[in-house]
PDB file of C-alpha atoms in Angstrom:
ATOM      1  CA  GLY A 151     -67.850  70.872 -53.587  1.00  0.00           C
ATOM      2  CA  LYS A 152     -64.693  71.303 -51.520  1.00  0.00           C
ATOM      3  CA  CYS A 153     -66.394  73.815 -49.165  1.00  0.00           C
ATOM      4  CA  LYS A 154     -69.401  71.550 -48.685  1.00  0.00           C
ATOM      5  CA  ALA A 155     -67.164  68.570 -47.832  1.00  0.00           C
ATOM      6  CA  GLU A 156     -65.311  70.722 -45.293  1.00  0.00           C
ATOM      7  CA  VAL A 157     -68.585  71.770 -43.622  1.00  0.00           C
ATOM      8  CA  LEU A 158     -69.652  68.112 -43.329  1.00  0.00           C
ATOM      9  CA  GLN A 159     -66.233  67.215 -41.917  1.00  0.00           C
ATOM     10  CA  HIS A 160     -66.416  70.024 -39.328  1.00  0.00           C
ATOM     11  CA  ARG A 161     -69.996  69.091 -38.422  1.00  0.00           C
ATOM     12  CA  ALA A 162     -68.915  65.483 -37.715  1.00  0.00           C
ATOM     13  CA  LEU A 163     -66.018  66.780 -35.595  1.00  0.00           C
ATOM     14  CA  VAL A 164     -68.363  69.045 -33.558  1.00  0.00           C
ATOM     15  CA  ALA A 165     -70.690  66.062 -32.890  1.00  0.00           C
ATOM     16  CA  GLU A 166     -67.688  63.967 -31.802  1.00  0.00           C
ATOM     17  CA  ARG A 167     -66.366  66.734 -29.515  1.00  0.00           C
ATOM     18  CA  ASN A 168     -69.836  67.253 -28.006  1.00  0.00           C
ATOM     19  CA  ASP A 169     -69.994  63.535 -27.195  1.00  0.00           C
ATOM     20  CA  ALA A 170     -66.560  63.686 -25.558  1.00  0.00           C
ATOM     21  CA  LEU A 171     -67.671  66.725 -23.520  1.00  0.00           C
ATOM     22  CA  ALA A 172     -70.846  64.913 -22.386  1.00  0.00           C
ATOM     23  CA  ARG A 173     -68.739  61.912 -21.295  1.00  0.00           C
ATOM     24  CA  ALA A 174     -66.314  64.184 -19.410  1.00  0.00           C
ATOM     25  CA  LYS A 175     -69.230  65.919 -17.634  1.00  0.00           C
ATOM     26  CA  SER A 176     -70.743  62.572 -16.682  1.00  0.00           C
ATOM     27  CA  ALA A 177     -67.381  61.426 -15.234  1.00  0.00           C
ATOM     28  CA  GLU A 178     -67.233  64.696 -13.284  1.00  0.00           C
ATOM     29  CA  GLN A 179     -70.713  64.052 -11.823  1.00  0.00           C
ATOM     30  CA  GLU A 180     -69.681  60.524 -10.791  1.00  0.00           C
ATOM     31  CA  ALA A 181     -66.513  61.859  -9.154  1.00  0.00           C
ATOM     32  CA  LEU A 182     -68.528  64.503  -7.314  1.00  0.00           C
ATOM     33  CA  ALA A 183     -70.950  61.854  -5.997  1.00  0.00           C
ATOM     34  CA  GLU A 184     -67.948  59.768  -4.865  1.00  0.00           C
ATOM     35  CA  VAL A 185     -66.500  62.774  -2.966  1.00  0.00           C
ATOM     36  CA  GLU A 186     -69.844  63.464  -1.249  1.00  0.00           C
ATOM     37  CA  SER A 187     -70.348  59.836  -0.254  1.00  0.00           C
ATOM     38  CA  SER A 188     -66.784  59.401   1.085  1.00  0.00           C
ATOM     39  CA  GLU A 189     -67.050  62.701   3.012  1.00  0.00           C
ATOM     40  CA  GLN A 190     -70.303  61.489   4.601  1.00  0.00           C
ATOM     41  CA  GLU A 191     -68.679  58.193   5.597  1.00  0.00           C
ATOM     42  CA  GLU A 192     -65.718  60.073   7.076  1.00  0.00           C
ATOM     43  CA  ALA A 193     -68.006  62.399   9.064  1.00  0.00           C
ATOM     44  CA  SER A 194     -70.084  59.497  10.359  1.00  0.00           C
ATOM     45  CA  CYS A 195     -66.959  57.550  11.385  1.00  0.00           C
ATOM     46  CA  ALA A 196     -65.555  60.639  13.174  1.00  0.00           C
ATOM     47  CA  GLU A 197     -68.859  61.142  14.980  1.00  0.00           C
ATOM     48  CA  ILE A 198     -68.898  57.523  16.243  1.00  0.00           C
ATOM     49  CA  ARG A 199     -65.266  57.768  17.351  1.00  0.00           C
ATOM     50  CA  ASP A 200     -65.800  61.118  19.122  1.00  0.00           C
ATOM     51  CA  ALA A 201     -68.833  59.814  21.019  1.00  0.00           C
ATOM     52  CA  ALA A 202     -66.873  56.751  22.197  1.00  0.00           C
ATOM     53  CA  GLN A 203     -63.893  58.931  23.138  1.00  0.00           C
ATOM     54  CA  GLN A 204     -66.129  61.224  25.167  1.00  0.00           C
ATOM     55  CA  ALA A 205     -67.733  58.229  26.909  1.00  0.00           C
ATOM     56  CA  LEU A 206     -64.306  56.795  27.738  1.00  0.00           C
ATOM     57  CA  ALA A 207     -63.312  60.121  29.351  1.00  0.00           C
ATOM     58  CA  VAL A 208     -66.484  60.000  31.494  1.00  0.00           C
ATOM     59  CA  PHE A 209     -65.826  56.317  32.242  1.00  0.00           C
ATOM     60  CA  SER A 210     -62.251  57.073  33.396  1.00  0.00           C
ATOM     61  CA  GLU A 211     -63.499  59.865  35.636  1.00  0.00           C
ATOM     62  CA  LEU A 212     -66.088  57.632  37.345  1.00  0.00           C
ATOM     63  CA  GLU A 213     -63.596  54.758  37.565  1.00  0.00           C
ATOM     64  CA  SER A 214     -60.976  56.825  39.370  1.00  0.00           C
ATOM     65  CA  SER A 215     -63.208  59.059  41.552  1.00  0.00           C
ATOM     66  CA  GLY A 216     -66.560  57.330  41.783  1.00  0.00           C
ATOM     67  CA  PRO A 217     -69.849  59.119  41.004  1.00  0.00           C
ATOM     68  CA  PRO A 218     -70.256  62.875  41.627  1.00  0.00           C
ATOM     69  CA  ASP A 219     -72.464  63.976  44.544  1.00  0.00           C
ATOM     70  CA  LYS A 220     -75.120  65.405  42.269  1.00  0.00           C
ATOM     71  CA  LYS A 221     -77.464  62.528  41.413  1.00  0.00           C
ATOM     72  CA  ALA A 222     -78.658  64.090  38.139  1.00  0.00           C
ATOM     73  CA  VAL A 223     -75.085  64.563  36.887  1.00  0.00           C
ATOM     74  CA  ALA A 224     -74.134  61.001  37.869  1.00  0.00           C
ATOM     75  CA  LYS A 225     -77.226  59.637  36.120  1.00  0.00           C
ATOM     76  CA  ARG A 226     -76.407  61.537  32.923  1.00  0.00           C
ATOM     77  CA  MET A 227     -72.793  60.279  32.972  1.00  0.00           C
ATOM     78  CA  LEU A 228     -73.890  56.667  33.445  1.00  0.00           C
ATOM     79  CA  LYS A 229     -76.489  56.972  30.690  1.00  0.00           C
ATOM     80  CA  GLU A 230     -73.813  58.213  28.259  1.00  0.00           C
ATOM     81  CA  ILE A 231     -71.592  55.236  29.103  1.00  0.00           C
ATOM     82  CA  GLU A 232     -74.510  52.802  28.798  1.00  0.00           C
ATOM     83  CA  VAL A 233     -75.382  54.082  25.319  1.00  0.00           C
ATOM     84  CA  GLN A 234     -71.745  53.745  24.204  1.00  0.00           C
ATOM     85  CA  MET A 235     -71.410  50.278  25.744  1.00  0.00           C
ATOM     86  CA  LYS A 236     -74.134  49.225  23.288  1.00  0.00           C
ATOM     87  CA  ALA A 237     -72.502  51.175  20.424  1.00  0.00           C
ATOM     88  CA  ILE A 238     -69.137  49.443  20.901  1.00  0.00           C
ATOM     89  CA  ARG A 239     -70.954  46.079  21.343  1.00  0.00           C
ATOM     90  CA  LEU A 240     -69.406  45.400  24.730  1.00  0.00           C
ATOM     91  CA  SER A 241     -71.657  42.364  25.263  1.00  0.00           C
ATOM     92  CA  GLU A 242     -70.030  40.645  22.256  1.00  0.00           C
ATOM     93  CA  THR A 243     -66.570  40.874  23.849  1.00  0.00           C
ATOM     94  CA  LEU A 244     -67.089  40.587  27.618  1.00  0.00           C
ATOM     95  CA  ILE A 245     -68.986  37.837  29.416  1.00  0.00           C
ATOM     96  CA  ALA A 246     -72.545  38.808  30.352  1.00  0.00           C
ATOM     97  CA  ARG A 247     -71.791  38.828  34.095  1.00  0.00           C
ATOM     98  CA  SER A 248     -68.958  41.343  33.597  1.00  0.00           C
ATOM     99  CA  VAL A 249     -71.084  43.551  31.336  1.00  0.00           C
ATOM    100  CA  ARG A 250     -73.838  43.620  33.981  1.00  0.00           C
ATOM    101  CA  ALA A 251     -71.296  44.574  36.669  1.00  0.00           C
ATOM    102  CA  VAL A 252     -69.880  47.655  34.826  1.00  0.00           C
ATOM    103  CA  LEU A 253     -72.551  50.281  35.551  1.00  0.00           C
ATOM    104  CA  PRO A 254     -73.128  49.296  39.219  1.00  0.00           C
ATOM    105  CA  ALA A 255     -69.332  49.305  39.766  1.00  0.00           C
ATOM    106  CA  LEU A 256     -69.084  52.837  38.337  1.00  0.00           C
ATOM    107  CA  GLN A 257     -71.728  53.961  40.831  1.00  0.00           C
ATOM    108  CA  MET A 258     -69.559  52.897  43.774  1.00  0.00           C
ATOM    109  CA  LYS A 259     -66.669  54.709  45.398  1.00  0.00           C
ATOM    110  CA  PRO A 260     -63.428  52.991  44.238  1.00  0.00           C
ATOM    111  CA  GLU A 261     -62.641  51.610  47.746  1.00  0.00           C
ATOM    112  CA  LYS A 262     -66.039  49.842  47.889  1.00  0.00           C
ATOM    113  CA  ARG A 263     -65.478  47.821  44.701  1.00  0.00           C
ATOM    114  CA  SER A 264     -64.716  44.098  44.750  1.00  0.00           C
ATOM    115  CA  ARG A 265     -61.947  42.420  42.775  1.00  0.00           C
ATOM    116  CA  PHE A 266     -64.583  41.279  40.298  1.00  0.00           C
ATOM    117  CA  ASP A 267     -65.885  44.859  39.894  1.00  0.00           C
ATOM    118  CA  GLU A 268     -62.341  46.047  39.144  1.00  0.00           C
ATOM    119  CA  ALA A 269     -61.854  43.246  36.601  1.00  0.00           C
ATOM    120  CA  ALA A 270     -65.169  44.128  34.893  1.00  0.00           C
ATOM    121  CA  LEU A 271     -64.171  47.815  34.679  1.00  0.00           C
ATOM    122  CA  SER A 272     -60.728  46.959  33.382  1.00  0.00           C
ATOM    123  CA  GLY A 273     -62.247  44.684  30.712  1.00  0.00           C
ATOM    124  CA  ALA A 274     -64.739  47.369  29.652  1.00  0.00           C
ATOM    125  CA  GLU A 275     -62.009  50.001  29.442  1.00  0.00           C
ATOM    126  CA  GLY A 276     -59.930  47.662  27.273  1.00  0.00           C
ATOM    127  CA  CYS A 277     -62.896  47.218  24.929  1.00  0.00           C
ATOM    128  CA  PHE A 278     -63.355  50.991  24.660  1.00  0.00           C
ATOM    129  CA  ARG A 279     -59.663  51.451  23.844  1.00  0.00           C
ATOM    130  CA  ASP A 280     -59.684  48.679  21.212  1.00  0.00           C
ATOM    131  CA  PHE A 281     -62.799  50.172  19.631  1.00  0.00           C
ATOM    132  CA  LEU A 282     -61.171  53.633  19.519  1.00  0.00           C
ATOM    133  CA  LYS A 283     -58.000  52.219  17.948  1.00  0.00           C
ATOM    134  CA  GLU A 284     -60.076  50.441  15.293  1.00  0.00           C
ATOM    135  CA  LYS A 285     -62.141  53.595  14.621  1.00  0.00           C
ATOM    136  CA  GLY A 286     -58.970  55.692  14.437  1.00  0.00           C
ATOM    137  CA  GLU A 287     -57.554  53.368  11.762  1.00  0.00           C
ATOM    138  CA  GLN A 288     -60.870  53.380   9.903  1.00  0.00           C
ATOM    139  CA  LEU A 289     -60.961  57.178  10.033  1.00  0.00           C
ATOM    140  CA  ALA A 290     -57.426  57.403   8.637  1.00  0.00           C
ATOM    141  CA  ARG A 291     -58.523  55.131   5.742  1.00  0.00           C
ATOM    142  CA  GLN A 292     -61.630  57.250   5.157  1.00  0.00           C
ATOM    143  CA  ARG A 293     -59.509  60.397   5.057  1.00  0.00           C
ATOM    144  CA  ARG A 294     -57.215  58.849   2.459  1.00  0.00           C
ATOM    145  CA  GLU A 295     -60.287  57.855   0.426  1.00  0.00           C
ATOM    146  CA  VAL A 296     -61.674  61.394   0.638  1.00  0.00           C
ATOM    147  CA  GLY A 297     -58.296  62.742  -0.517  1.00  0.00           C
ATOM    148  CA  GLY A 298     -58.238  60.313  -3.449  1.00  0.00           C
ATOM    149  CA  ALA A 299     -61.831  61.151  -4.411  1.00  0.00           C
ATOM    150  CA  ARG A 300     -61.097  64.898  -4.309  1.00  0.00           C
ATOM    151  CA  ALA A 301     -57.997  64.455  -6.481  1.00  0.00           C
ATOM    152  CA  MET A 302     -60.056  62.435  -8.980  1.00  0.00           C
ATOM    153  CA  LEU A 303     -62.730  65.166  -9.017  1.00  0.00           C
ATOM    154  CA  GLU A 304     -60.031  67.757  -9.731  1.00  0.00           C
ATOM    155  CA  ARG A 305     -58.764  65.669 -12.682  1.00  0.00           C
ATOM    156  CA  THR A 306     -62.282  65.298 -14.116  1.00  0.00           C
ATOM    157  CA  ARG A 307     -62.811  69.071 -13.835  1.00  0.00           C
ATOM    158  CA  VAL A 308     -59.604  69.699 -15.774  1.00  0.00           C
ATOM    159  CA  ALA A 309     -60.783  67.159 -18.394  1.00  0.00           C
ATOM    160  CA  VAL A 310     -64.171  68.925 -18.707  1.00  0.00           C
ATOM    161  CA  ALA A 311     -62.452  72.301 -19.214  1.00  0.00           C
ATOM    162  CA  ALA A 312     -60.170  70.813 -21.891  1.00  0.00           C
ATOM    163  CA  ALA A 313     -63.107  69.071 -23.632  1.00  0.00           C
ATOM    164  CA  ARG A 314     -65.068  72.327 -23.556  1.00  0.00           C
ATOM    165  CA  CYS A 315     -62.155  74.195 -25.213  1.00  0.00           C
ATOM    166  CA  ARG A 316     -61.919  71.539 -27.946  1.00  0.00           C
ATOM    167  CA  THR A 317     -65.695  71.703 -28.527  1.00  0.00           C
ATOM    168  CA  ASP A 318     -65.595  75.511 -28.756  1.00  0.00           C
ATOM    169  CA  ALA A 319     -62.692  75.361 -31.238  1.00  0.00           C
ATOM    170  CA  ALA A 320     -64.519  72.793 -33.416  1.00  0.00           C
ATOM    171  CA  THR A 321     -67.724  74.874 -33.302  1.00  0.00           C
ATOM    172  CA  GLU A 322     -65.799  77.976 -34.372  1.00  0.00           C
ATOM    173  CA  SER A 323     -64.154  76.057 -37.265  1.00  0.00           C
ATOM    174  CA  LEU A 324     -67.613  74.855 -38.374  1.00  0.00           C
ATOM    175  CA  ARG A 325     -68.923  78.431 -38.276  1.00  0.00           C
ATOM    176  CA  GLN A 326     -66.024  79.600 -40.452  1.00  0.00           C
ATOM    177  CA  ALA A 327     -66.456  76.727 -42.916  1.00  0.00           C
ATOM    178  CA  ARG A 328     -70.184  77.548 -43.223  1.00  0.00           C
ATOM    179  CA  ALA A 329     -69.373  81.229 -43.840  1.00  0.00           C
ATOM    180  CA  GLN A 330     -66.896  80.215 -46.571  1.00  0.00           C
ATOM    181  CA  LEU A 331     -69.477  77.912 -48.133  1.00  0.00           C
ATOM    182  CA  GLN A 332     -72.071  80.732 -48.167  1.00  0.00           C
ATOM    183  CA  GLU A 333     -69.530  83.074 -49.699  1.00  0.00           C
ATOM    184  CA  ALA A 334     -68.668  80.531 -52.373  1.00  0.00           C
ATOM    185  CA  MET A 335     -72.375  79.885 -53.080  1.00  0.00           C
ATOM    186  CA  SER A 336     -73.225  83.577 -53.413  1.00  0.00           C
ATOM    187  CA  GLY A 337     -70.153  84.054 -55.618  1.00  0.00           C
ATOM    188  CA  LEU A 338     -71.353  81.185 -57.779  1.00  0.00           C
ATOM    189  CA  ARG A 339     -74.875  82.679 -57.949  1.00  0.00           C
ATOM    190  CA  SER A 340     -73.488  86.087 -58.975  1.00  0.00           C
ATOM    191  CA  ALA A 341     -71.366  84.450 -61.661  1.00  0.00           C
ATOM    192  CA  GLU A 342     -74.374  82.471 -62.920  1.00  0.00           C
ATOM    193  CA  ALA A 343     -76.526  85.658 -62.996  1.00  0.00           C
ATOM    194  CA  ALA A 344     -73.777  87.507 -64.885  1.00  0.00           C
ATOM    195  CA  GLN A 345     -73.502  84.560 -67.304  1.00  0.00           C
ATOM    196  CA  ARG A 346     -77.278  84.651 -67.887  1.00  0.00           C
ATOM    197  CA  GLY A 347     -77.047  88.392 -68.538  1.00  0.00           C
ATOM    198  CA  HIS A 348     -74.342  87.811 -71.162  1.00  0.00           C
ATOM    199  CA  THR A 349     -76.384  85.090 -72.835  1.00  0.00           C
ATOM    200  CA  LYS A 350     -79.421  87.418 -73.080  1.00  0.00           C
ATOM    201  CA  GLU A 351     -77.289  90.065 -74.799  1.00  0.00           C
TER     202      GLU A 351
END
């Protein structure tokens, strides 16, 4: 009776430990998904910032020296700035007339630009710099989030390993309890057989 009760007790413990292990694994999967999603957000934020930074470098070059002699190169540079002007939503910050003046002003030699052209360029440059500052801060936040998510993943992995050890230990105890029960049962059967033999005599 005692052996049987022990087996039942160990079996309940194994079921409990298996549940705990399943919960730990599920938490680990959630943490992994969180790491992947925050890493994607960080990469996307870095990509947006880098593209704007690159466009600002091209912008500064055209602003200080005017367009290069090669038409194709100049066209490519202006196209890059135009795309980024949309990306940083320049039209939401500057007045429409200034926004429209930016690209034509960049196509002129600096000495040919009017006061208005200079003001439009200065406004656009300010918008680029503000956007980059904002993206830089966002990127720093994303990096902290990625760090936090990775630390959480590490903790869940440690928890899974610990839960697995506890499950293995409980399974081993159950195996031993079953072996003891079988031993006790076969001992009992031998004793009963011997008893029957005595009775026959």
